[in-house]
XYZ file of C-alpha atoms in Angstrom:
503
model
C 21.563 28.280 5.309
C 21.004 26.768 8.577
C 23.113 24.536 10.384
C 20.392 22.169 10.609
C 20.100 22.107 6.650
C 24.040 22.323 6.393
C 23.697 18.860 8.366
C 21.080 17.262 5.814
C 21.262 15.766 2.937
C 18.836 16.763 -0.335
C 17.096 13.770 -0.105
C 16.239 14.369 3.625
C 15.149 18.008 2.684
C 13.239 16.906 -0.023
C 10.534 14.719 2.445
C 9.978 17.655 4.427
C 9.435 20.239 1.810
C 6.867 17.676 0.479
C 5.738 17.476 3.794
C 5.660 21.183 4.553
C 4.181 22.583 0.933
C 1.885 19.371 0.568
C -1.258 21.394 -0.670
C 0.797 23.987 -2.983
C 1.273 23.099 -6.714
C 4.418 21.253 -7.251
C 5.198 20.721 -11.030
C 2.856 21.168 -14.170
C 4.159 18.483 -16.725
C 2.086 18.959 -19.943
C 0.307 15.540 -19.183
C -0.673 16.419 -15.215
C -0.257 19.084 -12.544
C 1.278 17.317 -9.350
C 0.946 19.128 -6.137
C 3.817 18.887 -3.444
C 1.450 16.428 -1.426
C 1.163 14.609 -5.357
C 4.380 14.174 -5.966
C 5.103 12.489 -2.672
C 2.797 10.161 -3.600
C 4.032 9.447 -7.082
C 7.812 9.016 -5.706
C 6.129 6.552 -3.596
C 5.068 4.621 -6.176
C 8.147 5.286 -8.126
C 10.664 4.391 -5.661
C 8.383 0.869 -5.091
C 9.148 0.159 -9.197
C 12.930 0.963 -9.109
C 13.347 -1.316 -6.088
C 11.327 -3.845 -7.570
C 13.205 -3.975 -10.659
C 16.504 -4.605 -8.408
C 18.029 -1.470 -8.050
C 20.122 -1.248 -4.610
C 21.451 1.749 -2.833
C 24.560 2.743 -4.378
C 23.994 1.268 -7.576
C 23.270 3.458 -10.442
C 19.920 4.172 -12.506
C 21.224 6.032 -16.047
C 18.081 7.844 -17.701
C 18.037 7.942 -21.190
C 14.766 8.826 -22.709
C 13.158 12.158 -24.295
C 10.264 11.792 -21.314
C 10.800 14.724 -19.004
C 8.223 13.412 -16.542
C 9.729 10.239 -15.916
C 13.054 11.110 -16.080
C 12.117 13.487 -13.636
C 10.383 11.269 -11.437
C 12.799 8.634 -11.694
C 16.200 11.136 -10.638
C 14.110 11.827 -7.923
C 12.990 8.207 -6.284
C 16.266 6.807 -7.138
C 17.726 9.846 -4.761
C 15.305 8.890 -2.165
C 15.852 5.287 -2.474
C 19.575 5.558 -1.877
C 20.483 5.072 -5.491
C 22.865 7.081 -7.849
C 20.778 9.151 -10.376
C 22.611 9.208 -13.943
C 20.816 11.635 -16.885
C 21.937 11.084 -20.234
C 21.195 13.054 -23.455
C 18.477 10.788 -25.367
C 19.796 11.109 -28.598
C 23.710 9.985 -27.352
C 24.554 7.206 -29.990
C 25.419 3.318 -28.938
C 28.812 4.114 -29.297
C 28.660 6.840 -26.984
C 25.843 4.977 -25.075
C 28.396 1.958 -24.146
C 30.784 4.714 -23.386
C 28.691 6.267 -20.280
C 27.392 3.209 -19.154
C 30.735 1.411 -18.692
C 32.221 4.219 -17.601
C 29.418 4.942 -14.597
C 29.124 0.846 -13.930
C 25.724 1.800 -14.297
C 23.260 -1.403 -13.230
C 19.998 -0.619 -14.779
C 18.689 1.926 -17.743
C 15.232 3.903 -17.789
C 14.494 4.245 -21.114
C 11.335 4.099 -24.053
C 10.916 2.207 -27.152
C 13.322 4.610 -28.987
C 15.744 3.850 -26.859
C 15.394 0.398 -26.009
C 17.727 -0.971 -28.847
C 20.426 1.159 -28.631
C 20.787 0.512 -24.488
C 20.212 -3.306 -25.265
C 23.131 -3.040 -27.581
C 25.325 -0.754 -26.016
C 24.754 -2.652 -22.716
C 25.007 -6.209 -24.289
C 28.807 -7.417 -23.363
C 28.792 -4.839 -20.325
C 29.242 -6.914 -16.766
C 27.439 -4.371 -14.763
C 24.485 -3.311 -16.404
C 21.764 -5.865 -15.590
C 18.556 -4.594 -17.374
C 16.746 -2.019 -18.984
C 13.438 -0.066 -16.718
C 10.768 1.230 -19.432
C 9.008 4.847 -18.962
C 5.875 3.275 -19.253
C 6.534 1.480 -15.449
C 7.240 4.792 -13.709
C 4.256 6.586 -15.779
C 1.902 4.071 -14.546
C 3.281 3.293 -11.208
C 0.623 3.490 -8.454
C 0.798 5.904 -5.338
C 2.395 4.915 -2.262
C 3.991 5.740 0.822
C 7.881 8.012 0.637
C 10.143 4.751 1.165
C 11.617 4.214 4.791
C 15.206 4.337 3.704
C 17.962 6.255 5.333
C 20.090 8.410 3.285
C 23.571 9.443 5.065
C 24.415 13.245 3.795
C 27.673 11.910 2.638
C 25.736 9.356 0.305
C 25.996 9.815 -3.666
C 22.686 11.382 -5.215
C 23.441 12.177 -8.985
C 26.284 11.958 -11.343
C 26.491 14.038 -14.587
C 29.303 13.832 -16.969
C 31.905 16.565 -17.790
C 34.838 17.250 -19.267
C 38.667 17.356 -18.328
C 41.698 18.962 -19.292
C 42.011 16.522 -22.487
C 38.136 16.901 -22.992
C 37.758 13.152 -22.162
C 34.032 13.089 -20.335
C 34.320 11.949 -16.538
C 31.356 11.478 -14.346
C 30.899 13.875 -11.943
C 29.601 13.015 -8.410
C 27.339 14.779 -6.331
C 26.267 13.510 -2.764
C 23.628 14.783 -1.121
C 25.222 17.480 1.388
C 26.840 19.012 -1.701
C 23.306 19.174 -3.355
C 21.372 20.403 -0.552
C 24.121 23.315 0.202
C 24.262 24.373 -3.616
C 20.749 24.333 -4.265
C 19.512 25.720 -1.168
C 22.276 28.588 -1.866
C 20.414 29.812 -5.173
C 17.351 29.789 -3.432
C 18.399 32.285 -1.336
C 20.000 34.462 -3.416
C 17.248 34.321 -6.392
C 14.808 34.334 -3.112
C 12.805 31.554 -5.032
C 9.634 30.653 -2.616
C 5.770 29.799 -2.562
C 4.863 33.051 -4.511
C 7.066 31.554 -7.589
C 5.941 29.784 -11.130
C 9.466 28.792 -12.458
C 9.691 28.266 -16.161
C 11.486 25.089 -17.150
C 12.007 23.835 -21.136
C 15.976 23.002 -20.453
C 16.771 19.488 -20.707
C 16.923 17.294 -17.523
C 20.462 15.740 -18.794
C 22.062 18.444 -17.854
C 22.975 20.429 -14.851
C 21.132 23.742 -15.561
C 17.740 22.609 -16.626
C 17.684 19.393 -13.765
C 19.178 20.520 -10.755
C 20.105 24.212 -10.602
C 15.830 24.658 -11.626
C 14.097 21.366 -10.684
C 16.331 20.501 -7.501
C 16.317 23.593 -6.077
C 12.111 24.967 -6.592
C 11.905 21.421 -4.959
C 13.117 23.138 -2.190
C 11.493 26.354 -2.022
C 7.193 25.481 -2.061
C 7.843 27.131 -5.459
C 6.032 25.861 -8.823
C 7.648 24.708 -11.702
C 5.963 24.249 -15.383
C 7.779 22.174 -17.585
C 7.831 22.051 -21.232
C 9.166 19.674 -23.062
C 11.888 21.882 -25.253
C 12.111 25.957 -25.608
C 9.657 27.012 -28.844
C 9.466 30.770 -29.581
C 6.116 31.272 -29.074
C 4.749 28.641 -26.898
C 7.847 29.393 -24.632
C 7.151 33.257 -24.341
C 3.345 32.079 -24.011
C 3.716 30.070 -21.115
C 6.216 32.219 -19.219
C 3.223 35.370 -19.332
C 2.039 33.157 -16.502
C 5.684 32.674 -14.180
C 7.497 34.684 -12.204
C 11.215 33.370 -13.091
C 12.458 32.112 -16.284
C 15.279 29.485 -16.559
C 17.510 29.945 -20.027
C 20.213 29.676 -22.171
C 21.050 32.827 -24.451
C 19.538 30.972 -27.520
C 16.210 31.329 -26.308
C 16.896 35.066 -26.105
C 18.425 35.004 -29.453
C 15.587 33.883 -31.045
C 12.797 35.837 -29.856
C 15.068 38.685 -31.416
C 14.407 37.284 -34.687
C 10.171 37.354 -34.401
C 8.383 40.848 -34.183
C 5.711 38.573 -31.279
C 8.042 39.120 -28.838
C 8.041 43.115 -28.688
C 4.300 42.731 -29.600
C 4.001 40.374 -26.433
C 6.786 42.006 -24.117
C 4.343 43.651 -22.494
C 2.510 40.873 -21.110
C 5.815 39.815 -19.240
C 5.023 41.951 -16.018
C 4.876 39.601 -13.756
C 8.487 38.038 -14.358
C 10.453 39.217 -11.674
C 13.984 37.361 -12.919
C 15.333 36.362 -16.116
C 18.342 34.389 -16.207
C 20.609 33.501 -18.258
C 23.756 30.512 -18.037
C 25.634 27.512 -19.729
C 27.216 30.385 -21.932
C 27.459 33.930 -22.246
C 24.906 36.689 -23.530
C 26.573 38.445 -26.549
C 27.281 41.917 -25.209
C 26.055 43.727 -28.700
C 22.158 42.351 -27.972
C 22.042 43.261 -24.119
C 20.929 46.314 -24.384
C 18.249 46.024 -27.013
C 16.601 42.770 -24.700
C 16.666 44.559 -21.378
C 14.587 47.685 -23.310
C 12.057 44.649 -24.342
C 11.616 42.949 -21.192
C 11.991 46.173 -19.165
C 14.038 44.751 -16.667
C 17.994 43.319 -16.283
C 19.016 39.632 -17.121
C 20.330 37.979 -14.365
C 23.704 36.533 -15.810
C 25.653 33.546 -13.735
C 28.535 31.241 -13.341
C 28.527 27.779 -12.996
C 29.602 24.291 -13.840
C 29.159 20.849 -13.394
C 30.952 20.086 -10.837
C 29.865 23.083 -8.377
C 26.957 24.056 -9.559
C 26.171 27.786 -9.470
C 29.130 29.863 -8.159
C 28.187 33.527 -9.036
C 25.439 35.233 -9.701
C 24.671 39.362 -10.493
C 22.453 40.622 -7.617
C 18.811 40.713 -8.179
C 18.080 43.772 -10.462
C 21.587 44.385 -11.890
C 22.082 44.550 -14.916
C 24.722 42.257 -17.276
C 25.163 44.969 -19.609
C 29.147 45.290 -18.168
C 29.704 42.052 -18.731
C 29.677 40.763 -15.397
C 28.641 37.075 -14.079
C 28.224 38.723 -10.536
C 29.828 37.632 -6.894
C 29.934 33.965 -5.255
C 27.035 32.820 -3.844
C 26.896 32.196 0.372
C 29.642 30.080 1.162
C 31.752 29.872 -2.023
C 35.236 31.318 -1.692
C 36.532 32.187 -5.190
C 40.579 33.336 -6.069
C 41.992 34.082 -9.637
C 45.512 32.356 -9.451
C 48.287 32.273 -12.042
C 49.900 29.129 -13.289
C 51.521 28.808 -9.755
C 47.993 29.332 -8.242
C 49.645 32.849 -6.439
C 46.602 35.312 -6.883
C 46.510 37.814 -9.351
C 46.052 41.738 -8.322
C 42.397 43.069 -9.341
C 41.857 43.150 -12.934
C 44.285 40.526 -13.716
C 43.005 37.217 -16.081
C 44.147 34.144 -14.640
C 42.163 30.830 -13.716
C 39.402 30.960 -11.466
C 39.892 28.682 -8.780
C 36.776 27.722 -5.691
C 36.150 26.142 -2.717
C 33.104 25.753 -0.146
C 30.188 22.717 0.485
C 28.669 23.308 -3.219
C 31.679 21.151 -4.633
C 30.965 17.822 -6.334
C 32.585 14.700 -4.552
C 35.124 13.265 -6.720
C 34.870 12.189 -10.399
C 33.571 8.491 -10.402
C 36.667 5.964 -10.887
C 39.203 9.141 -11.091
C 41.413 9.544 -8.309
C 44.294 11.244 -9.917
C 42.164 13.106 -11.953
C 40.068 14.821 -8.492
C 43.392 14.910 -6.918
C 44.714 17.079 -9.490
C 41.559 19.252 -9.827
C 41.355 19.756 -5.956
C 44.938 20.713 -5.953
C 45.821 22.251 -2.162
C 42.046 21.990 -1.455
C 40.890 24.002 -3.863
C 39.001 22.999 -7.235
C 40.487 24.648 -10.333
C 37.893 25.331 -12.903
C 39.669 25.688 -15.786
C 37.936 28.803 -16.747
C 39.775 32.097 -17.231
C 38.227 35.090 -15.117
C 39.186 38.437 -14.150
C 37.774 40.448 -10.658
C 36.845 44.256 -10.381
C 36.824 46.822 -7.380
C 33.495 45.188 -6.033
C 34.605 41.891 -6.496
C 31.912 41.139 -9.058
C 33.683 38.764 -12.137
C 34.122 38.475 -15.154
C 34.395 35.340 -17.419
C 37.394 35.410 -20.258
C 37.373 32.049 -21.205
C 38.057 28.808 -20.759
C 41.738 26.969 -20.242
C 40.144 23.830 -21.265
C 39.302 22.842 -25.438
C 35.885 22.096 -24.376
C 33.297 24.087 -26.847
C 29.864 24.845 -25.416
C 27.267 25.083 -28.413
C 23.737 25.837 -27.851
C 24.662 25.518 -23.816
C 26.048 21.546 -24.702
C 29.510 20.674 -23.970
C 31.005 19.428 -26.788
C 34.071 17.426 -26.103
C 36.630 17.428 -28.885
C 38.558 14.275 -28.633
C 35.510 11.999 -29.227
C 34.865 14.538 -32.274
C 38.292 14.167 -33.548
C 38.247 9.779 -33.103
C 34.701 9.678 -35.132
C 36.510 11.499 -38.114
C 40.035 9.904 -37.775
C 38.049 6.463 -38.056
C 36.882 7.982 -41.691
C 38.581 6.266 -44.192
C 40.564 8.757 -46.221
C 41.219 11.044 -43.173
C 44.912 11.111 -41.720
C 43.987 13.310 -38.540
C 42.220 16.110 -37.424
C 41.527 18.846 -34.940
C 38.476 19.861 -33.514
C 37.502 23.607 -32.149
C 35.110 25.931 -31.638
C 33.970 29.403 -33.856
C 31.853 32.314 -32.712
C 28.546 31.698 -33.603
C 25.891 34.699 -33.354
C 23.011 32.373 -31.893
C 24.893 29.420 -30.816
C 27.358 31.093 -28.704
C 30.272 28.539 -30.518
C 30.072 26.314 -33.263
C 31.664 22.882 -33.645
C 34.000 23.413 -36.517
C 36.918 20.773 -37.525
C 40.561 21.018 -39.766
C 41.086 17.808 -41.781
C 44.427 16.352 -43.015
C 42.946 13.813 -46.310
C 45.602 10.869 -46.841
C 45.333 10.917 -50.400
C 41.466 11.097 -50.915
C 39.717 13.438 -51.724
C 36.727 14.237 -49.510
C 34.038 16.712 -49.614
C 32.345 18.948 -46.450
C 29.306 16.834 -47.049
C 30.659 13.649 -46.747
C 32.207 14.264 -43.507
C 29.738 15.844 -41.861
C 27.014 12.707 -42.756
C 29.610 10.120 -41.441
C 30.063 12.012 -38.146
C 25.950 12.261 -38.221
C 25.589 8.695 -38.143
C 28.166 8.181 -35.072
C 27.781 11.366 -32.977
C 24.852 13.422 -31.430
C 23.637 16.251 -33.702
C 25.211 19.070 -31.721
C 28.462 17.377 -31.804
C 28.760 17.191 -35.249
C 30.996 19.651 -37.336
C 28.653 22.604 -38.815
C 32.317 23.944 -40.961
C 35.188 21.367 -41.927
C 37.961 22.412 -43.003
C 40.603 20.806 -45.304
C 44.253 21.806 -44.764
C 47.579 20.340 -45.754
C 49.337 20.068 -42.076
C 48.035 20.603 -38.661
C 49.568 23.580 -36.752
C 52.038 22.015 -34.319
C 54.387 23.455 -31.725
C 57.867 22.308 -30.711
C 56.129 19.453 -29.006
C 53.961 18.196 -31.432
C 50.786 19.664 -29.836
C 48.282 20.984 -32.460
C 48.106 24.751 -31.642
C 44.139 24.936 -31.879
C 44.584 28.874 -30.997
C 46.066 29.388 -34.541
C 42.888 27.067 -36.119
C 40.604 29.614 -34.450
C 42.498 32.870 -35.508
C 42.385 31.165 -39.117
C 39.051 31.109 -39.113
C 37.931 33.192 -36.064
C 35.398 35.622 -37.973
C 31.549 35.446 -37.204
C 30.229 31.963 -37.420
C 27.604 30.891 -40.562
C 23.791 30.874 -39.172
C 23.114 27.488 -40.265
């Protein structure tokens, strides 16, 4: 990275890569191909909507619809407008709808028709949100010029909400320095350019699918095709025509299970890199996936608030288990308790610093103070280093249980079934699951009813988004508690530990 970059912001480096790669395909929605010069254009026309509807720098847009395109679209011209871009999972419920938008103070909500009721009711006695944008606005806005606004590197670009030590979400903020640096730093190391056709069908609500693919090829002259969600064979289809594929080890998982994908493997020459993230390949399958596609997966590390942080070299493979070395400019320890660092080998928490780092979580001091202890951001995660330096992920510190590559917070689990009449508490953890990675799995303490698997599950349907609710509950006379009343969730797991069901 340049210094000249290192002193611009994303949205900055955005006008001039539009500018630069104007005649090169851009993005390839399923409804239109956009070239760089396109797209421009669009965001134009975009930005002209969002300001029209009232939306002021600093304020912030939340996005909650299924519409890639115009959530895509709208992340973008809210960025260049000086706005706060805030994706949220489209099928969140209005309980947990209320939740994010009083939480981010968010002023105005992009959304569709199957939306619309649950923002207008989760926004109804909030004193910030103002009003509700619909998809069909930024889908038919006219072209027009890039607005003339001036965005300060410093300024906040995106939020995206993670989890804590207690598993409560926060909203995490990026500005655009932090942005620029972290996208422009996978770039470079995946050497992503003009020559690429980058696979996308990860959601845009979260970090891997919006900005470590769509914010950095932005960057790059690169193409990106879009689909709307990962389908075995369309997927595998589509990416005979790309150069890079962006995934989650479910995708992989599943092409195990169809006899196409040997039959079509060999139509995957031109993919130089296949990646993998938001949760770890199962060791067992490596091996048989890198004889199909005939070349390595390249396995990373990354989070919310940093973005990427390691990645394997280009052609090396995962099969030891590795998620690589930091990326240019991340400085990476493995600390014990007392953050002293641990000899090679050693498991303790990994612990970062460098110019990828988010800003602060939203409305949080304490809670950024105590993550960025002496200046450095502690993860949470449990990691080990080798000789070369490469590491290796053990873990997580934290309760949080990713499913499917979705964080899955168990605290606002464990209040949806505590509010179930008949239930006296509960604990909420995750089980291996061969496709899933985890499973959401729960222990329930009845108060004298009697309550069956299915009933639980179909109240926590009705109040929680589908990957959040329980796939095994569990009833049990007491919770496992140590001397200080904390429910030992370690022994829940080792109860039940053993390979997860394939529902």
């Amino acid at each position: 990275m340049t210094e000249v970059q290192m002193t611009r912001g994303y949205a900055d480096q955005l006008r001039a890569s539009m500018e630069e790669h104007a005649a090169l395909p851009a993005i390839s929605f399923p409804e239109e191909a956009l070239t760089y010069g396109d797209l421009a254009r669009r965001l134009g026309g975009v930005a002209r909507v969002l300001a029209d509807a009232g939306l002021q720098p600093g304020e912030v847009l939340a996005l909650y619809t299924s519409d890639k395109r115009a959530l895509l679209l709208a992340d973008l011209a809210a960025m260049l407008i000086g706005a706060v871009s805030l994706p949220l999972n489209e099928r969140f419920t209005e309980p947990e709808m209320r939740y994010y938008l009083e939480d981010s103070g968010a002023s105005l909500v992009l959304t569709d028709d199957a939306g619309r009721a649950t923002v207008e009711s989760a926004g109804a006695e909030l004193p910030t949100f103002r009003g509700i944008i619909d998809t069909a606005q930024v889908l038919e806005a006219g072209e027009a010029p890039l607005p003339d606004a001036h965005i300060a590197a410093t300024d906040p670009a995106f939020i995206l909400y993670s989890s804590g030590t207690t598993g409560r979400p926060k909203a995490v903020l990026h500005c655009h320095d932090n942005l620029a640096a972290a996208v422009t730093a996978l770039r470079d190391t995946w050497e992503i350019g003009p020559d690429d056709r980058l696979l996308n069908c990860l959601p845009f609500y979260h970090i891997h699918g919006l900005s470590f693919c769509a914010h950095m090829m932005l960057l790059s002259g690169a193409e990106m095709v879009v689909q709307p969600s990962f389908h075995p064979r369309r997927t595998l289809e589509a990416l005979c025509d790309c150069t890079v594929l962006f995934a989650i080890p479910t995708f992989y998982y599943s092409w195990l299970d169809h006899r196409f994908f040997r039959e079509m493997a060999p139509q995957l020459g031109g993919v130089r890199l296949f990646t993998a993230g938001s949760a770890p390949i199962r060791p067992e399958v490596l091996p048989e996936l890198e004889e199909i596609l005939g070349r390595p997966i390249t396995n990373r590390y990354g989070m919310t608030e940093s973005h990427v942080i390691t990645s394997l070299p280009l052609g090396v493979s995962s099969l030891e288990g590795s998620c690589g070395v930091p990326l240019p400019g991340v400085e990476m320890r493995i600390v014990d308790d007392a953050d002293r660092d641990l000899p090679v080998g050693e498991t303790g928490q990994i612990i970062i610093r460098g110019p990828n780092l988010f800003r602060d979580y939203r409305g949080r001091p304490e809670a950024t103070a105590e993550a960025f202890a002496d200046g450095w951001f502690h993860t949470g995660d449990l990691g080990r280093l080798d000789d070369a330096g490469y590491l290796y992920h053990c873990g997580r510190c934290q309760e949080m249980i990713i499913t499917s590559g979705h964080n899955v917070y168990p605290p606002m689990v464990e209040k949806v079934l505590n509010a179930l009449p008949g239930v006296r508490e509960s604990a909420v953890f995750g089980l291996p699951h061969h496709r899933r990675g985890e499973m959401v799995a729960a222990a329930v303490v009845c108060d004298g009813v009697k309550l069956t698997e299915q009933e639980v599950r179909a109240w926590c349907a009705e109040r929680l988004v589908d990957h959040s609710v329980p796939v095994e509950v569990f009833f049990v006379e007491e919770l496992p508690r140590n001397t200080m009343s904390k429910v030992l969730k370690r022994e829940l797991r080792e109860r039940w530990g053993g390979p997860g069901s394939s529902t």
